[in-house]
Short mmCIF file of C-alpha atoms (C1' of nucleotides) in Angstrom, two decimals:
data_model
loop_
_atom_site.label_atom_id
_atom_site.label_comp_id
_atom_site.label_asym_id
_atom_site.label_seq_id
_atom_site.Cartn_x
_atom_site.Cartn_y
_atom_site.Cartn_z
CA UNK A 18 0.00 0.00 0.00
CA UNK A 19 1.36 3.44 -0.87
CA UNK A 20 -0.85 5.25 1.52
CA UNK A 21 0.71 3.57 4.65
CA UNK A 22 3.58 6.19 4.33
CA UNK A 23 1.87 9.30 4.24
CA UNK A 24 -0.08 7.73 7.17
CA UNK A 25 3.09 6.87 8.89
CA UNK A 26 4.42 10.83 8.51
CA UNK A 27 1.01 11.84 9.93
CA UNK A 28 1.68 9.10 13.08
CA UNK A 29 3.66 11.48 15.13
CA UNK A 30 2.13 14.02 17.11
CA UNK A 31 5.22 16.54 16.57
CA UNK A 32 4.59 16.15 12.52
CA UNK A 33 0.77 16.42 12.87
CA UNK A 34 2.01 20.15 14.65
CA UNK A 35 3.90 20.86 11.51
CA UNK A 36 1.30 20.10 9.39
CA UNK A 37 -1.14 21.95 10.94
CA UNK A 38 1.12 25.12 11.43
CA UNK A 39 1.67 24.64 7.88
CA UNK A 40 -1.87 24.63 6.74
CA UNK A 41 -2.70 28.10 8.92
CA UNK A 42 0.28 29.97 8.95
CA UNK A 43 2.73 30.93 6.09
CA UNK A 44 5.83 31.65 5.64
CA UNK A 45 7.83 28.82 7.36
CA UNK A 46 11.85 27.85 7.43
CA UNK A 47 13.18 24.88 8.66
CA UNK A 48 14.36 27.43 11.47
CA UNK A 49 11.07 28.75 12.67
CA UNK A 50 9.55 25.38 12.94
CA UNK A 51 12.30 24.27 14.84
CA UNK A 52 11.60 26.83 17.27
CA UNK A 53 8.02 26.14 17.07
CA UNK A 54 8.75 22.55 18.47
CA UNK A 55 11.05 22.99 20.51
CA UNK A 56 13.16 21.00 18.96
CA UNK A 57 17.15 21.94 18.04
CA UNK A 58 17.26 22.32 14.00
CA UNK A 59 18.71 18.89 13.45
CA UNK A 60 15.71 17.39 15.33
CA UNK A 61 13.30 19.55 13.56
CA UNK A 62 14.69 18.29 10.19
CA UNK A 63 14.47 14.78 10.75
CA UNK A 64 10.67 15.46 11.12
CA UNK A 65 10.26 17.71 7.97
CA UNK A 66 12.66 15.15 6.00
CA UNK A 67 9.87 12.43 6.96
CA UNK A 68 6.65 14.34 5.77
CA UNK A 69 9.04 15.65 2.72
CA UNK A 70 9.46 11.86 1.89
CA UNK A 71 5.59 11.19 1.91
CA UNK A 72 5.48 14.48 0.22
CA UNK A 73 3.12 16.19 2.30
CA UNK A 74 5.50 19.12 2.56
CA UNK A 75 7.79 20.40 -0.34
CA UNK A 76 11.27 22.17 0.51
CA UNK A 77 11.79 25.13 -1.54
CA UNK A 78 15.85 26.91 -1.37
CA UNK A 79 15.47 30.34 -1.46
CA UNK A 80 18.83 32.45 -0.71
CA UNK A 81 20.11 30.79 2.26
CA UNK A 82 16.39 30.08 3.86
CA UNK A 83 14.36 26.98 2.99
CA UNK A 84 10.59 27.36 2.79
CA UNK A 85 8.42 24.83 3.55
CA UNK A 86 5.00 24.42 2.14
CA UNK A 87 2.22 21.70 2.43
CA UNK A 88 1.32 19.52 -0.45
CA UNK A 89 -2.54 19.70 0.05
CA UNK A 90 -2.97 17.12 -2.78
CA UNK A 91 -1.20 14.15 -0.98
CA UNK A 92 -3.58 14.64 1.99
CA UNK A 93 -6.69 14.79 -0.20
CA UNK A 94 -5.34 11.35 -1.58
CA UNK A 95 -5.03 9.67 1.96
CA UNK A 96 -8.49 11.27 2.76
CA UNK A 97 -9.89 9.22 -0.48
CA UNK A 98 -8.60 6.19 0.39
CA UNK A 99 -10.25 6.26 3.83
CA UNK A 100 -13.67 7.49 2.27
CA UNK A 101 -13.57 4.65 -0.32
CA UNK A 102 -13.13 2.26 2.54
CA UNK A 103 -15.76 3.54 4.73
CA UNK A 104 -18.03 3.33 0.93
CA UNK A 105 -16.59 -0.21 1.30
CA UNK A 106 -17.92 -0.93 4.60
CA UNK A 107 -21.24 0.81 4.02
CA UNK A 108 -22.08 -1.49 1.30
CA UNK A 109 -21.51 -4.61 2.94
CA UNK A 110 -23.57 -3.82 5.82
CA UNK A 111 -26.39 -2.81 3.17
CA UNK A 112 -25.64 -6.09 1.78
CA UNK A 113 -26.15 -7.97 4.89
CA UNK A 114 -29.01 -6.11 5.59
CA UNK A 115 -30.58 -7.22 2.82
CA UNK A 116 -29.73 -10.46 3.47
CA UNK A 117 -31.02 -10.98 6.98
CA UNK A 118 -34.53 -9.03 5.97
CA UNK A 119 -35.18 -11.66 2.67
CA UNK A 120 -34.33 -14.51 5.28
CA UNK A 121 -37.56 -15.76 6.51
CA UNK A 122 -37.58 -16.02 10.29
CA UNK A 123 -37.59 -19.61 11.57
CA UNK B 300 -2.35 15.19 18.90
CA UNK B 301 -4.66 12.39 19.88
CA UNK B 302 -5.05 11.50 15.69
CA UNK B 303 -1.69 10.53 15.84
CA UNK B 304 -2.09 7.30 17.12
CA UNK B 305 -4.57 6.23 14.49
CA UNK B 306 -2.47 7.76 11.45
CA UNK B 307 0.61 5.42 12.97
CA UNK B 308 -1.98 2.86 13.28
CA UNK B 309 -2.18 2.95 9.83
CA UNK B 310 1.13 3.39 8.65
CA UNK B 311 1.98 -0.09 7.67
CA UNK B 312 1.06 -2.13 4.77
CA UNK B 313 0.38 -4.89 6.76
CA UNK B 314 -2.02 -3.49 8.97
CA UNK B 315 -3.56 -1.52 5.63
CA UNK B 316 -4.32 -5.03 4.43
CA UNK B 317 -5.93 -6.18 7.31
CA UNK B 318 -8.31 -3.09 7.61
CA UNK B 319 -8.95 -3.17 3.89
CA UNK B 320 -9.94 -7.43 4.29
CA UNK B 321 -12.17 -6.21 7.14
CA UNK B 322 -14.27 -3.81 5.62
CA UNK B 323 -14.81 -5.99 2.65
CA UNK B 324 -14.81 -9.50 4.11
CA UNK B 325 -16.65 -10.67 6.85
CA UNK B 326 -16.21 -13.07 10.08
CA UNK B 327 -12.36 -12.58 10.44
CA UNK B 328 -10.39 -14.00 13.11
CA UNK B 329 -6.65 -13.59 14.44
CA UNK B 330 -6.08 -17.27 12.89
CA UNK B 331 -7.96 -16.34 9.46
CA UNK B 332 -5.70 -13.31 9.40
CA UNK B 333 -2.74 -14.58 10.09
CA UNK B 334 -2.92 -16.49 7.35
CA UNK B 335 -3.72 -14.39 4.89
CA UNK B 336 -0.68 -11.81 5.71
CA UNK B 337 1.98 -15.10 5.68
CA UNK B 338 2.72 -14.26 9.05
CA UNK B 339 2.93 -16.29 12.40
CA UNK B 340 -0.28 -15.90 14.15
CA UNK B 341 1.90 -14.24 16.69
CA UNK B 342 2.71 -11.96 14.24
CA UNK B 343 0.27 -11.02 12.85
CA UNK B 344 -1.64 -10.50 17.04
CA UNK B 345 1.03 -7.37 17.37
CA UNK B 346 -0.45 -6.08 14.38
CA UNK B 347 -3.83 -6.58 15.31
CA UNK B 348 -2.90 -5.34 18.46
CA UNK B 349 -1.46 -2.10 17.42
CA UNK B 350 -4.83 -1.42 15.45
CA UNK B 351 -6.97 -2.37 18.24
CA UNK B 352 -4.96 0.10 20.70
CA UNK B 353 -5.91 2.66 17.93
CA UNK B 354 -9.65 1.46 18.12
CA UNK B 355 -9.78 0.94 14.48
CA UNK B 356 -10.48 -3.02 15.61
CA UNK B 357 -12.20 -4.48 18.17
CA UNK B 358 -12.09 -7.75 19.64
CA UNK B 359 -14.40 -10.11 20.49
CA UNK B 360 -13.96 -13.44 22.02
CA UNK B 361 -16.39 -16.32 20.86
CA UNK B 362 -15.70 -19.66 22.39
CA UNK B 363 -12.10 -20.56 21.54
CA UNK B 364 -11.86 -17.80 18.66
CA UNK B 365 -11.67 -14.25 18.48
CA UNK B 366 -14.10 -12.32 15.90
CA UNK B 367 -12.20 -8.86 14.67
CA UNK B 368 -14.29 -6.31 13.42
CA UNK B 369 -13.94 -2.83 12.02
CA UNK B 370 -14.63 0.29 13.75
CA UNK B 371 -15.26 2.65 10.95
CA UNK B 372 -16.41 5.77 13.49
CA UNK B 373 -12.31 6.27 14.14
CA UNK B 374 -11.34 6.12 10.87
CA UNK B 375 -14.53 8.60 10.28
CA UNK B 376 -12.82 10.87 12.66
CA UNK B 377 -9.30 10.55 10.99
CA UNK B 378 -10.92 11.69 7.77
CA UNK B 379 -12.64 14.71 9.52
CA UNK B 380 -9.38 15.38 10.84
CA UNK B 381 -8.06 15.99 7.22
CA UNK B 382 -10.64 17.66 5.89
CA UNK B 383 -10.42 20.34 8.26
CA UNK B 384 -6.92 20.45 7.65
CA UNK B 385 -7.74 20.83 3.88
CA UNK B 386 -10.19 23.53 4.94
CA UNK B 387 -7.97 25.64 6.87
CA UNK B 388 -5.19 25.65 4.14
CA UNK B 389 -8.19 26.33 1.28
CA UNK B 390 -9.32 29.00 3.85
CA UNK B 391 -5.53 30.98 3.78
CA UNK B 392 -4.90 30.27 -0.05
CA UNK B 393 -8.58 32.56 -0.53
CA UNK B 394 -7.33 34.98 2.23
CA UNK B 395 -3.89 35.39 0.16
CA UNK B 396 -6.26 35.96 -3.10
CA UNK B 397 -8.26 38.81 -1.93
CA UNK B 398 -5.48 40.50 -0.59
CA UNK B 399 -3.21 40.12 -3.83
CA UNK B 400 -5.91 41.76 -5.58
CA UNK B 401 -6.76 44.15 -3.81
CA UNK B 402 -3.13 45.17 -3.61
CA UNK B 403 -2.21 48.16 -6.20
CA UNK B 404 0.31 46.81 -8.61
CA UNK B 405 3.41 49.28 -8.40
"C1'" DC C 1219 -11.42 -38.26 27.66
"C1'" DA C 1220 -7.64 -37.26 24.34
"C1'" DA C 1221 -6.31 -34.62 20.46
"C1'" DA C 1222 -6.77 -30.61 17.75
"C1'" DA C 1223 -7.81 -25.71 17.32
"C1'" DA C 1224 -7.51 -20.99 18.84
"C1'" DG C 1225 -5.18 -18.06 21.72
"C1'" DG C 1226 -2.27 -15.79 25.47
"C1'" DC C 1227 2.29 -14.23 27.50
"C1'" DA C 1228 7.23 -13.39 27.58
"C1'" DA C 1229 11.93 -13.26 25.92
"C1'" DC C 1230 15.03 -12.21 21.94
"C1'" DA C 1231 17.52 -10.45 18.11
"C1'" DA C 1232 17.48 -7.56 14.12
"C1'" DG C 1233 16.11 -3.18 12.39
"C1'" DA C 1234 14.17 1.31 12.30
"C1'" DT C 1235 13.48 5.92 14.55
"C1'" DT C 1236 14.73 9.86 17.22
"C1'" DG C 1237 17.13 13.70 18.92
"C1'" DT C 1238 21.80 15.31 19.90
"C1'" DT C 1239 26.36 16.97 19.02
"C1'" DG C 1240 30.16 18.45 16.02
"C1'" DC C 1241 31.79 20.44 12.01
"C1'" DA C 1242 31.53 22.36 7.12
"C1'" DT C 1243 29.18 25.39 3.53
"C1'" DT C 1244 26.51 29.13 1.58
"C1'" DT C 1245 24.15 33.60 1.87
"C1'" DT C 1246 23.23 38.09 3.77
"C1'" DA C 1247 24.14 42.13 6.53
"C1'" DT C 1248 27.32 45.50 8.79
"C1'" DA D 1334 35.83 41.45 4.38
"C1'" DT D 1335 33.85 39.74 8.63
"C1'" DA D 1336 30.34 38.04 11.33
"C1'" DA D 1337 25.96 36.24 11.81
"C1'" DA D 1338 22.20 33.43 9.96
"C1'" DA D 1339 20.40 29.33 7.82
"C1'" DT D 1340 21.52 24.83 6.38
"C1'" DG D 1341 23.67 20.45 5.34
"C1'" DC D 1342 25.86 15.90 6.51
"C1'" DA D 1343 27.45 12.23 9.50
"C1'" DA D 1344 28.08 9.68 13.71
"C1'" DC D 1345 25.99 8.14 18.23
"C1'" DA D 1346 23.26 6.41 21.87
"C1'" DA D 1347 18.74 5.56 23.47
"C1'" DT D 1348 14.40 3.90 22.26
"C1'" DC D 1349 10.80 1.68 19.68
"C1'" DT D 1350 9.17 -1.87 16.49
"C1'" DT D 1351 8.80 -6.32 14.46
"C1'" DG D 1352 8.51 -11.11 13.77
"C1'" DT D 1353 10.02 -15.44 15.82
"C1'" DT D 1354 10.25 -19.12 19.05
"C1'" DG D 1355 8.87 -21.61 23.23
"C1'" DC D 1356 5.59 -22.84 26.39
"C1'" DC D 1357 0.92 -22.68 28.81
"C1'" DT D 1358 -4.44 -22.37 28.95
"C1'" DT D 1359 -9.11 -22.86 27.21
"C1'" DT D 1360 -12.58 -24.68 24.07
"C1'" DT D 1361 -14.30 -27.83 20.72
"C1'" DT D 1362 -14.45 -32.35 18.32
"C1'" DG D 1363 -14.20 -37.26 17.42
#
DNA sequence: CAAAAAGGCAACAAGATTGTTGCATTTTAT
DNA sequence: ATAAAATGCAACAATCTTGTTGCCTTTTTG
């Protein structure tokens, strides 16, 4: 399964901060988030690194900053694959409904 | 972040297969699964396990075997989590807009 | 009742993850 | 031209995670 590693970068409460930082606040370098989590740089990185990976966030160099930005997209996709699964489950309880009510009762 | 849990409960392929057999398969147990994933039934219980402590599963003992079942409601709330994510970030990206434009071009 | 089926618990080793420290490089400001 | 700011890369130790094996209990079946 592909998803499982954008779910993994969301399975961390410090990278669920970023990406909600990221999604109401702009303007973010590696160095302000790392002060946001209280976190040295280094540490801070690792975590971006991971959600860059699952490409939830995108790294863009500019002069000797780095901006970070969320990849909405990527979280749209993970949010599909949980509705089609829910669809998934909502048929086969229809299903069995069906079942059970065109089984005469013995 | 109390989503966290569930997004690392879902971070796996394994335990993406096993929630994607459950909400199209019925009457699954530990044994059942096991098999299917090629792991020890050992195995495959941390897995289970990991889900469960999520509340994605739940357990239910019937005689000698244990019945797994979905629990779509958390997964429900994982989505919701996203979407209001998605929200928030469509929310800034409009904010951004109407301030652009209304911003005289020097 | 004895054997098979389904499971539980605990210990282990191999890997993966995390956050830190130390040091080098590039860019911007004084 | 320096100094400060913003990063990068690599090595480490401390934790988690994972799947296995070994052994014990409970429930069903023949």
């Amino acid at each position: 399964m592909t998803e499982s590693r954008v779910f993994k970068a969301l399975g961390d409460p410090l990278r669920l901060r970023i990406v909600q930082r990221l999604s109401s606040e702009s303007h973010h370098t590696i160095s302000t988030l790392s002060e946001d989590l209280g976190l040295t740089r280094q540490g801070a990185r690792r975590q971006i690194q991971v959600l860059v990976d699952a490409q939830i966030l995108r790294l863009q160099p500019v002069g000797r900053e780095t901006r970070v930005t969320l990849d909405v997209s990527t979280l749209e996709t993970a949010r599909e694959w949980i509705t089609s699964l829910e669809r998934q489950w909502d048929q086969r309880l229809m299903a069995l409904k069906t079942l059970v009510e065109a089984t005469p009762t013995n």
